[in-house]
Coordinates of C-alpha atoms in Angstrom, one line a residue:
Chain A
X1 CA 39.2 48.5 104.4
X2 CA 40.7 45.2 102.6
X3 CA 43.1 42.9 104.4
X4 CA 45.7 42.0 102.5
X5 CA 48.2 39.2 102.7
X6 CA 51.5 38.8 101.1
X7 CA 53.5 35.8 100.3
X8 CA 56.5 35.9 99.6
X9 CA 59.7 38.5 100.6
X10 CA 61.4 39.2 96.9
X11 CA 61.6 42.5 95.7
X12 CA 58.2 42.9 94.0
X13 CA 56.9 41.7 97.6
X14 CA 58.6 43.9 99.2
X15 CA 57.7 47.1 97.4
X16 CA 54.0 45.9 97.8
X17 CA 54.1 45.9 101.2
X18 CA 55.8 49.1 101.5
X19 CA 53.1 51.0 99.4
X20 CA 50.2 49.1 100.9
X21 CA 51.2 49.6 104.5
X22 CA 51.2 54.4 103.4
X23 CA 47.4 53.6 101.9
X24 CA 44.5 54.0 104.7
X25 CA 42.1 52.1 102.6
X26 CA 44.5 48.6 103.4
X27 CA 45.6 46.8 106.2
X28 CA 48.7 43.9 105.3
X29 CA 46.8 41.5 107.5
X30 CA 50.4 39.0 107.5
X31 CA 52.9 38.2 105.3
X32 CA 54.7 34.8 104.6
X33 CA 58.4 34.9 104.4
X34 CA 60.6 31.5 104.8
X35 CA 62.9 33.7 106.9
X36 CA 61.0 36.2 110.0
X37 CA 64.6 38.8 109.8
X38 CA 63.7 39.1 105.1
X39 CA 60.3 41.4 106.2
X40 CA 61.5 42.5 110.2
X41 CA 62.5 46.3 108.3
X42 CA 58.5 46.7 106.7
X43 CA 56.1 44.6 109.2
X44 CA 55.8 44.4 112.9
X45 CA 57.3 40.8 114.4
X46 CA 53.8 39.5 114.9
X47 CA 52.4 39.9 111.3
X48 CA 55.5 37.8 109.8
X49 CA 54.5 34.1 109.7
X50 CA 57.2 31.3 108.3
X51 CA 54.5 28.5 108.2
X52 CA 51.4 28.1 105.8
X53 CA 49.7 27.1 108.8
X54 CA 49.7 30.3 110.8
X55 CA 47.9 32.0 108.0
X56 CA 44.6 33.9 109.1
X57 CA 41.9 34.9 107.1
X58 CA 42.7 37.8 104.7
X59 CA 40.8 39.3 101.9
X60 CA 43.4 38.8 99.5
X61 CA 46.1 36.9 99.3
X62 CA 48.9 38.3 97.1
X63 CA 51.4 35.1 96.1
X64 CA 54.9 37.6 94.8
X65 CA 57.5 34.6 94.4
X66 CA 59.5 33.4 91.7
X67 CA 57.1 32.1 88.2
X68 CA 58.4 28.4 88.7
X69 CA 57.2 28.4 93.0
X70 CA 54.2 29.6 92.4
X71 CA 52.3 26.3 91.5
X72 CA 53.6 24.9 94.3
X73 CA 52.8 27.5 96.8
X74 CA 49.8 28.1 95.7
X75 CA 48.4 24.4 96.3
X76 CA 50.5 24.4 99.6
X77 CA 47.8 27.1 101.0
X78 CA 45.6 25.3 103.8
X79 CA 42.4 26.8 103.0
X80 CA 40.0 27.0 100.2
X81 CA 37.4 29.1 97.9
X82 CA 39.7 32.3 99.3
X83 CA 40.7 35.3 96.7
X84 CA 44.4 34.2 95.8
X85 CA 46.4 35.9 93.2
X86 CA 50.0 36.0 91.4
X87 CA 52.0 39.1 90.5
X88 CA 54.0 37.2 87.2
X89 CA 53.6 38.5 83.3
X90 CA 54.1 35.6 82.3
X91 CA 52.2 32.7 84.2
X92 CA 48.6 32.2 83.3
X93 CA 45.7 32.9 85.8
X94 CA 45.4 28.9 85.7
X95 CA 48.9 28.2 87.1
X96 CA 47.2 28.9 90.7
X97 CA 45.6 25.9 92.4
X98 CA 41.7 25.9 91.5
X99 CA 40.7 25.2 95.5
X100 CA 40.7 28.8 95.7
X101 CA 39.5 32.0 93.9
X102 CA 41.9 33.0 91.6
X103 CA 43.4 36.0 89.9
X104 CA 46.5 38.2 88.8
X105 CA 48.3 41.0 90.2
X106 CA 51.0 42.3 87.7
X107 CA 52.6 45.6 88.2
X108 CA 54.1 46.4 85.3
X109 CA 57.2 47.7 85.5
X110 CA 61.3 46.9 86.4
X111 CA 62.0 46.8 89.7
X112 CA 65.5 47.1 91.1
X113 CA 66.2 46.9 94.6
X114 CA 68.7 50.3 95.2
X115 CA 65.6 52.7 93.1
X116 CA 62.5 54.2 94.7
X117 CA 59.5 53.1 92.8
X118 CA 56.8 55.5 92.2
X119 CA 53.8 53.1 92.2
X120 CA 51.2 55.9 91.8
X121 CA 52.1 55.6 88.0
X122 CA 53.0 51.9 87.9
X123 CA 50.0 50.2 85.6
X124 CA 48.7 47.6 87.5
X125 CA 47.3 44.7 85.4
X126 CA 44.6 42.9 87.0
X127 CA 42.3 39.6 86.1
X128 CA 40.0 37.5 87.8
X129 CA 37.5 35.1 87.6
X130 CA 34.5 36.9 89.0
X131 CA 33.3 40.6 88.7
X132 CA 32.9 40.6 93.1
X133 CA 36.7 39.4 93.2
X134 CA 37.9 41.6 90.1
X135 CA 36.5 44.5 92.1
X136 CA 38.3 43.7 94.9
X137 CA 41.4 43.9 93.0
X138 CA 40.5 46.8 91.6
X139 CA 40.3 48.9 95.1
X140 CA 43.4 47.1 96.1
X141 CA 45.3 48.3 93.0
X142 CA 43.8 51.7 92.9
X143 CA 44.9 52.2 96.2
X144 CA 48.2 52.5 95.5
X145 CA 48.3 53.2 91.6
X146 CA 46.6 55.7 89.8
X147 CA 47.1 53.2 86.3
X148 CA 44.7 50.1 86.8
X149 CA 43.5 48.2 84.0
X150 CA 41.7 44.9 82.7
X151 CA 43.8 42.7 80.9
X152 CA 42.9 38.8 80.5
X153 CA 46.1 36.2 80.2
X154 CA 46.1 36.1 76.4
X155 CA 46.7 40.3 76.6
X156 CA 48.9 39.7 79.6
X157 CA 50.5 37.5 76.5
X158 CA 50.8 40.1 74.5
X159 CA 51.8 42.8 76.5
X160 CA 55.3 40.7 77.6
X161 CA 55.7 40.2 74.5
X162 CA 55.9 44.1 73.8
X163 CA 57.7 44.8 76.7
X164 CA 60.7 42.6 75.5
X165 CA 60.7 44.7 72.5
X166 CA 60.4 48.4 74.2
X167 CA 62.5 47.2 77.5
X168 CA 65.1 44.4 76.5
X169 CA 65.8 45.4 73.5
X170 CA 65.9 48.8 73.8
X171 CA 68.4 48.2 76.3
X172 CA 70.7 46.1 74.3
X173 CA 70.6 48.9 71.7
X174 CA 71.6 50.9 74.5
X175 CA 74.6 49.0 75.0
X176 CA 75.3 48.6 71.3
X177 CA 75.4 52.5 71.1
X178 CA 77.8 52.9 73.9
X179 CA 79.8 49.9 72.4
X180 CA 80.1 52.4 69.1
X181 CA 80.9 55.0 71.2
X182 CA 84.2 53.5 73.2
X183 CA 85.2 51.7 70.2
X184 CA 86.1 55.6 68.7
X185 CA 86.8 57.0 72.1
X186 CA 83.6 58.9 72.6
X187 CA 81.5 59.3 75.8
X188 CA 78.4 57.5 75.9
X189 CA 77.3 60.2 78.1
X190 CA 77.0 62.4 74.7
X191 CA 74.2 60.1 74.1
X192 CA 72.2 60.2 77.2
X193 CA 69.9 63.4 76.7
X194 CA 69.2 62.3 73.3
X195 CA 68.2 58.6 74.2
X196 CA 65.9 60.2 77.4
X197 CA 64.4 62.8 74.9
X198 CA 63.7 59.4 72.4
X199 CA 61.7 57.9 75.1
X200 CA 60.2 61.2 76.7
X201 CA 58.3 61.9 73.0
X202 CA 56.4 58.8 73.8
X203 CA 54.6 60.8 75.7
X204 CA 52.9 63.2 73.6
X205 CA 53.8 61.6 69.7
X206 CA 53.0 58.3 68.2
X207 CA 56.3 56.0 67.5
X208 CA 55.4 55.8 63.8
X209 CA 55.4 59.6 63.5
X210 CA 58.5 60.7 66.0
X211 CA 60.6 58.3 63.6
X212 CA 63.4 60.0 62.1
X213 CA 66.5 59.6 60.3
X214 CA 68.4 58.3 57.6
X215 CA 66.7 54.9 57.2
X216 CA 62.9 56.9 57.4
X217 CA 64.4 59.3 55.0
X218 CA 64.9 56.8 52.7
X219 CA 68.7 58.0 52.9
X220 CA 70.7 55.6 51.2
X221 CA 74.0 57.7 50.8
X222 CA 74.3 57.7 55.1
X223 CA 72.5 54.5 55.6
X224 CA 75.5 52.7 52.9
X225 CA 78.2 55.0 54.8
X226 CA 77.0 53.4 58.3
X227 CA 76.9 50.0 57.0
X228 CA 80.7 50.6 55.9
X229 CA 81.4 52.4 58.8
X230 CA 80.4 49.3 61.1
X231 CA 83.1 46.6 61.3
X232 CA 80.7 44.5 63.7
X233 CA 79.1 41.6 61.3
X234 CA 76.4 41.2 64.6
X235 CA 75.9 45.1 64.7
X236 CA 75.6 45.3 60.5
X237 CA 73.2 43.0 60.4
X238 CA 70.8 44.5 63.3
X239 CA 71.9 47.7 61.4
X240 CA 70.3 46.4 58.6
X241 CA 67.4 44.6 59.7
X242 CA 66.2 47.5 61.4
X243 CA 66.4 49.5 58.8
X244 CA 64.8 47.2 56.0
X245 CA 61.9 47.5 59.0
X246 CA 61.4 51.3 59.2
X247 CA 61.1 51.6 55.7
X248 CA 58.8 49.1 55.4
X249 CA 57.2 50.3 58.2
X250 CA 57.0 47.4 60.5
X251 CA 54.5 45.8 58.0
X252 CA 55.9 42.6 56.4
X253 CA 53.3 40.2 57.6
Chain B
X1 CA 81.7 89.6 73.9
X2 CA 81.3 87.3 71.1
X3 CA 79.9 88.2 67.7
X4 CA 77.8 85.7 66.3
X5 CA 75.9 85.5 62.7
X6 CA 73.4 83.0 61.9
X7 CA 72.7 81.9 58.2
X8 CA 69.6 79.9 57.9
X9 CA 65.8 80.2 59.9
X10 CA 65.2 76.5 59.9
X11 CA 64.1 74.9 63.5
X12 CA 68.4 74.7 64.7
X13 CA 68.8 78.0 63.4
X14 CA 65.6 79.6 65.6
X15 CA 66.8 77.5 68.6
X16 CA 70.2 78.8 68.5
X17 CA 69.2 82.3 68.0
X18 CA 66.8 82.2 70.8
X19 CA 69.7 80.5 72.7
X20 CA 72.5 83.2 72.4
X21 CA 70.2 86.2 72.5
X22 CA 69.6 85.1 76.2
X23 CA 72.9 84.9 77.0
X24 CA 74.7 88.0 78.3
X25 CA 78.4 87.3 77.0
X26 CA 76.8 86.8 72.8
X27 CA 75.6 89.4 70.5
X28 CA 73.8 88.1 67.7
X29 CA 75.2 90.4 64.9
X30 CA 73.0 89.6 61.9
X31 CA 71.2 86.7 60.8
X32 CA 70.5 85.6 57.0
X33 CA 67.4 84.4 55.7
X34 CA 65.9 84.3 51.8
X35 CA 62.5 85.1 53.8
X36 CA 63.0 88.3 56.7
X37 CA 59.4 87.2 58.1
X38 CA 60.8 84.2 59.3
X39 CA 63.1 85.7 61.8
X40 CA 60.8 88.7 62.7
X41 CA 59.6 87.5 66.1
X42 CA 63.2 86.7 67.1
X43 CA 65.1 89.9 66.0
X44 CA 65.1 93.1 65.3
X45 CA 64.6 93.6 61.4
X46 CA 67.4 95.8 61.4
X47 CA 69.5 92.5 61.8
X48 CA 68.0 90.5 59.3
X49 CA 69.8 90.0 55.6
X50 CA 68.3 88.4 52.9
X51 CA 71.6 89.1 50.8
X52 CA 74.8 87.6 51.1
X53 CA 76.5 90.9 50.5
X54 CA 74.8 92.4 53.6
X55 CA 76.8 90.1 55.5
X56 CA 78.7 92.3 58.3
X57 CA 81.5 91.0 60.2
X58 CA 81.7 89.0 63.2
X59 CA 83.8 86.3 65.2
X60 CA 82.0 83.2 64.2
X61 CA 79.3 82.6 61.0
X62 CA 77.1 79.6 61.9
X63 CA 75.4 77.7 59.0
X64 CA 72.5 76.5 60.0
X65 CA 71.2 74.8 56.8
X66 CA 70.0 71.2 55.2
X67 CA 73.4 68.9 54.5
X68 CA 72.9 69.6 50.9
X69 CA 72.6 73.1 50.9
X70 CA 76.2 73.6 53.1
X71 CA 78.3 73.3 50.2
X72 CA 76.8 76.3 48.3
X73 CA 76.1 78.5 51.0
X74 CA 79.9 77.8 52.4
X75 CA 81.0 79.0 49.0
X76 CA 78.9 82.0 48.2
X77 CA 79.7 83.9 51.3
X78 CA 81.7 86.7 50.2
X79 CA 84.4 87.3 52.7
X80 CA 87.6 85.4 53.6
X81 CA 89.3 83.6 56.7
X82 CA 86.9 84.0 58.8
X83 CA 85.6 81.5 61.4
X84 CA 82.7 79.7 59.4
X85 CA 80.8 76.8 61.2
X86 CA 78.1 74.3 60.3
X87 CA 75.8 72.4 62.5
X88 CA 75.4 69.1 60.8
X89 CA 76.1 65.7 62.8
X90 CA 76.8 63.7 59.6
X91 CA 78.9 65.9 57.3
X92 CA 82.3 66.2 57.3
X93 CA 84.4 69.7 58.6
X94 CA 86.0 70.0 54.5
X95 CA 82.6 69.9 53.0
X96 CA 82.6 73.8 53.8
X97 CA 84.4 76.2 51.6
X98 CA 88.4 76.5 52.5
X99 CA 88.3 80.2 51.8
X100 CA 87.3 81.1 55.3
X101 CA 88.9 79.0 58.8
X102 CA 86.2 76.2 59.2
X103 CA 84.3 74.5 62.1
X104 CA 81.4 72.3 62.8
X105 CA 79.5 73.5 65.9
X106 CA 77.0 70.2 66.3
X107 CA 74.2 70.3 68.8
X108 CA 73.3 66.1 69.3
X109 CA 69.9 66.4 69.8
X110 CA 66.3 65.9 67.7
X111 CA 64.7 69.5 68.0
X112 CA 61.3 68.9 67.5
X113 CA 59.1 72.3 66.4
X114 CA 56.7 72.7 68.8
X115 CA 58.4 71.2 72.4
X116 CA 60.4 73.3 74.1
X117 CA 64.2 72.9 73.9
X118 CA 66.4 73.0 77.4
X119 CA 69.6 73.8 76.1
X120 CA 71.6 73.7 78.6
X121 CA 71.9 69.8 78.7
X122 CA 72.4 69.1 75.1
X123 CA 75.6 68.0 74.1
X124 CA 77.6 70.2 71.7
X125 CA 80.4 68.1 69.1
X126 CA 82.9 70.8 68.2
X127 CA 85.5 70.8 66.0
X128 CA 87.6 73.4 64.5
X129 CA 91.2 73.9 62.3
X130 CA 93.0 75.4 64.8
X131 CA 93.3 75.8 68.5
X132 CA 92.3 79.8 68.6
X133 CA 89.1 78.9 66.6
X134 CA 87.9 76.3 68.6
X135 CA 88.5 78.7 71.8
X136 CA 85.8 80.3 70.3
X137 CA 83.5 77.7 69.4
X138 CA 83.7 76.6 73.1
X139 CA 83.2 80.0 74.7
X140 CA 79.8 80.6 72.7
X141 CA 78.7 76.6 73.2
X142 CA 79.3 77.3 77.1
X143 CA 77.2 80.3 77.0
X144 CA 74.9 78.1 76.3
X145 CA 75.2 74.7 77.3
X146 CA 76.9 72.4 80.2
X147 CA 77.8 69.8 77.9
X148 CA 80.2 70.7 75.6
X149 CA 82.7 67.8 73.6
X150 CA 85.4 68.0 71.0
X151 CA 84.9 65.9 68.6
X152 CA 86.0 65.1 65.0
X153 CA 84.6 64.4 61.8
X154 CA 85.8 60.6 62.3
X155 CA 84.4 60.6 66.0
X156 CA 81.3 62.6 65.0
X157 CA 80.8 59.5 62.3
X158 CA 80.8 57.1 65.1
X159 CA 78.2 59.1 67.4
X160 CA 76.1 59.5 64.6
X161 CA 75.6 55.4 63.9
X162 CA 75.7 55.1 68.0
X163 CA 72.5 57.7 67.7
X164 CA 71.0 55.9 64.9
X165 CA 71.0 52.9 67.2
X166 CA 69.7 54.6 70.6
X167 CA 67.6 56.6 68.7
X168 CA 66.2 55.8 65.4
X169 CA 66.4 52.3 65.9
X170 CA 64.7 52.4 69.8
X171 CA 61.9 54.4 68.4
X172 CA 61.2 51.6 65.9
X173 CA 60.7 49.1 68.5
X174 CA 58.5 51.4 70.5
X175 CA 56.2 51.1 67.5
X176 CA 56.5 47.6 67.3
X177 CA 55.2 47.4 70.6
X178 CA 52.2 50.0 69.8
X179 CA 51.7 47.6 67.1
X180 CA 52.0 44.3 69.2
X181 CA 49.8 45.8 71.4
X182 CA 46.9 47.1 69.4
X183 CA 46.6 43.9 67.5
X184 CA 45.7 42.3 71.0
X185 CA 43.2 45.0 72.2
X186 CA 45.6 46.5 75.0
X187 CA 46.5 49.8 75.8
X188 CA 50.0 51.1 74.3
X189 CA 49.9 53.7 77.3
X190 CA 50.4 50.6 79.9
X191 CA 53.8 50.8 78.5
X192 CA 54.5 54.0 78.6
X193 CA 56.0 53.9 82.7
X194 CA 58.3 51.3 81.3
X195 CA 60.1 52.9 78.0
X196 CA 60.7 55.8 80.3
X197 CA 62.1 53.9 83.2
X198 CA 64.3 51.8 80.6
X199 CA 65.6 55.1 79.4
X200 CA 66.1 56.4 82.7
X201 CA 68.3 54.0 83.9
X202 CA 71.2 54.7 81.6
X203 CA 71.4 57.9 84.0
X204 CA 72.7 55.3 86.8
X205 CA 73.6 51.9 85.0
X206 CA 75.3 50.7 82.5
X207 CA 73.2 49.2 79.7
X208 CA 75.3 45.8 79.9
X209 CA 74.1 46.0 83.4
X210 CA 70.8 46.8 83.5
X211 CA 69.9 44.4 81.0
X212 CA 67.3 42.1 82.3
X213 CA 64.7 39.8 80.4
X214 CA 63.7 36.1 78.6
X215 CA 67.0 36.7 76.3
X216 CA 69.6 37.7 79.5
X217 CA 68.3 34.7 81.4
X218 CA 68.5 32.3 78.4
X219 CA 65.0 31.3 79.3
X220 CA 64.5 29.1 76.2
X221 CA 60.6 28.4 77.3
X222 CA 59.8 32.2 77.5
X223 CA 61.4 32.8 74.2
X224 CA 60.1 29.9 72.1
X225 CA 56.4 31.2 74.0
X226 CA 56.9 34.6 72.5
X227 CA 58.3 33.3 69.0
X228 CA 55.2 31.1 69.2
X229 CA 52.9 34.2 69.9
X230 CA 53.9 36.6 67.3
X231 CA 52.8 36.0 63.8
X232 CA 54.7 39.1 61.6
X233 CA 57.5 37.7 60.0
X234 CA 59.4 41.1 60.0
X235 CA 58.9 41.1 64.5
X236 CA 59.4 37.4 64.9
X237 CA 63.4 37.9 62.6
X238 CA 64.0 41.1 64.9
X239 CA 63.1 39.1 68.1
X240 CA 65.4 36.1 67.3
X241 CA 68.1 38.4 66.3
X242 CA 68.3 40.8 69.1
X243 CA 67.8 37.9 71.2
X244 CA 70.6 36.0 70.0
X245 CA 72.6 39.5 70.2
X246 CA 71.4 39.7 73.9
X247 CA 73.0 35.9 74.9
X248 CA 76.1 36.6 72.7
X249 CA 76.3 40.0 74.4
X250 CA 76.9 42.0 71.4
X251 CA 80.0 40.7 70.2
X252 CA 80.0 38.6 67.6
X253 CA 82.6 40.1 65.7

């Protein structure tokens, strides 16, 4: 059985709780919220502390807040040489204060607060600075997700990185598609089983061999009756960018 | 009871034949192929024609052939005024012979060879010359699908460059992140829970909505990081403009 803490009472926080609290191999031990009533709906009264100083001694201390608190809280702890982790993409394992034992907790995924998260399937990235602590981490993690790897801060790096591409972007083609779409008085939702079938092929193809269409085909009769099709400047020149891209196949280094 | 004949045995061609045969208000009156053996284990040999001439009639002809080949095959069928359809998202109603009453009869959707095809959720684009034709075209779409639009050859334009973005365009950046990924020794599969996710969120959200990210917050330190990070040329162009696409919200016009 580890006892876990949490601190913090955002969303992420939340959702940890909520899946740690169904596992049998973890007891939440307390969490830290600045306001009791933020937690009252997951934890029992008595396990929800407002003050650093009312922390007990935990296994693991999960720190969920925002990336620019978590230097802050993390030297605010009273106690020392204790397992203390963040759950950001972005910070560095470093950002934590070095009194304690130190690691990373990232769940991988968008959470918004009105969807139920699946976290058996969420990867869970973990890091620490010691094998003992990693494994600790490790039971916590598997626990609750059935996808639990080893990734350092400089692949932590990278991974972000590629998630901006597959997640932010994506999106904002997303809305560039449906922008397309109203300009001509078409329903975006003519587009929806085809974008969900894009992403499901992920699944069982490689990207570089599900790619299709004009620009792959090397189809310059469609891909010149697009670009004068387009009235956009900002959409022609994504249009073309992207397509200069797939046919050189991502490789201009 | 509506008459259907099929003229091609290409992947649309098998997946529409399969399609009708199972539904109880379509008889599939022939189908035409140069080879019989490629229709053999979806219909009787008795309704397969490897001649033009052998053609019998029916209510609707569907030409399910390669954009190049429409043209020709539209002109060598050797009947008149009758309802003649082709399947193609990106050519135009006219490029099929006006000896017979034309249509286009456009399932939005890639149709991959080996995964199995739910047709009842892909979006078919009709369009037809005249309101008793395109009667038809709905009735046999409906046998087989919920989804069923009319749509012209100027509004079929417009989905098509929409699709090249949510489509074409996504599954390049999905690559990008395999590639991002691989050149840092992580996993491409971590990412897999959170391209589908992306994608699944159009279901409930509108992309302009959903958007989230470095680029959305304008969090200049997280951007320059990443720009700092990624050494191809080709990624770092399509990260600043997407970005700057992202915090002008599409619409530089």
């Amino acid at each position: 059985m580890i006892q876990i803490t949490i601190i913090g009472s955002g969303n992420v926080a939340q959702h940890l709780i909520k899946a740690f609290s169904a596992s049998k191999f973890i007891e939440i031990k307390q969490a830290f919220s600045r306001k009791k009533e933020a937690l009252l709906h997951l934890l029992d009264a008595t396990k929800i502390v407002t003050s650093f100083d009312d922390l007990e001694t935990a296994d693991l201390y999960i720190i969920s807040v925002s990336d620019n608190a978590i230097l802050e809280v993390s030297s605010l702890l009273p106690f020392n040489n204790q397992l203390v982790v963040h759950t950001s993409g972005t910070s560095s394992i470093e950002l934590l204060d070095s009194k304690n034992r130190r690691g990373v907790f990232y769940p991988l995924q968008t959470f918004s607060k009105n969807k139920k998260v699946d976290f058996s399937v969420i990867p869970f990235c973990l890091e620490a600075e010691n094998t003992a602590d990693y494994k600790v981490l490790e039971t916590a993690a598997k626990s609750i997700s059935t996808a639990v790897y080893s990734i350092n801060s400089e692949q932590r790096k990278a991974l972000h990185v590629a998630a901006v591409f597959v997640n932010n972007f994506t999106n904002h083609l997303y809305q560039i598609g449906q922008e397309i779409c109203e300009e001509n008085q078409v329903s975006f939702d003519i587009l929806k089983p085809l974008i969900l079938e894009t992403a499901d092929k992920i699944k069982t193809l490689n990207p570089v061999d599900a790619q299709t269409g004009p620009a792959k085909r090397h189809d310059s009769i469609t891909t010149d009756a697009h670009l004068a099709f387009i009235q956009n400047e900002n959409q022609k020149n994504i249009y073309k960018i992207l397509t200069q891209s797939i046919q050189d196949n991502g490789k201009k280094l």
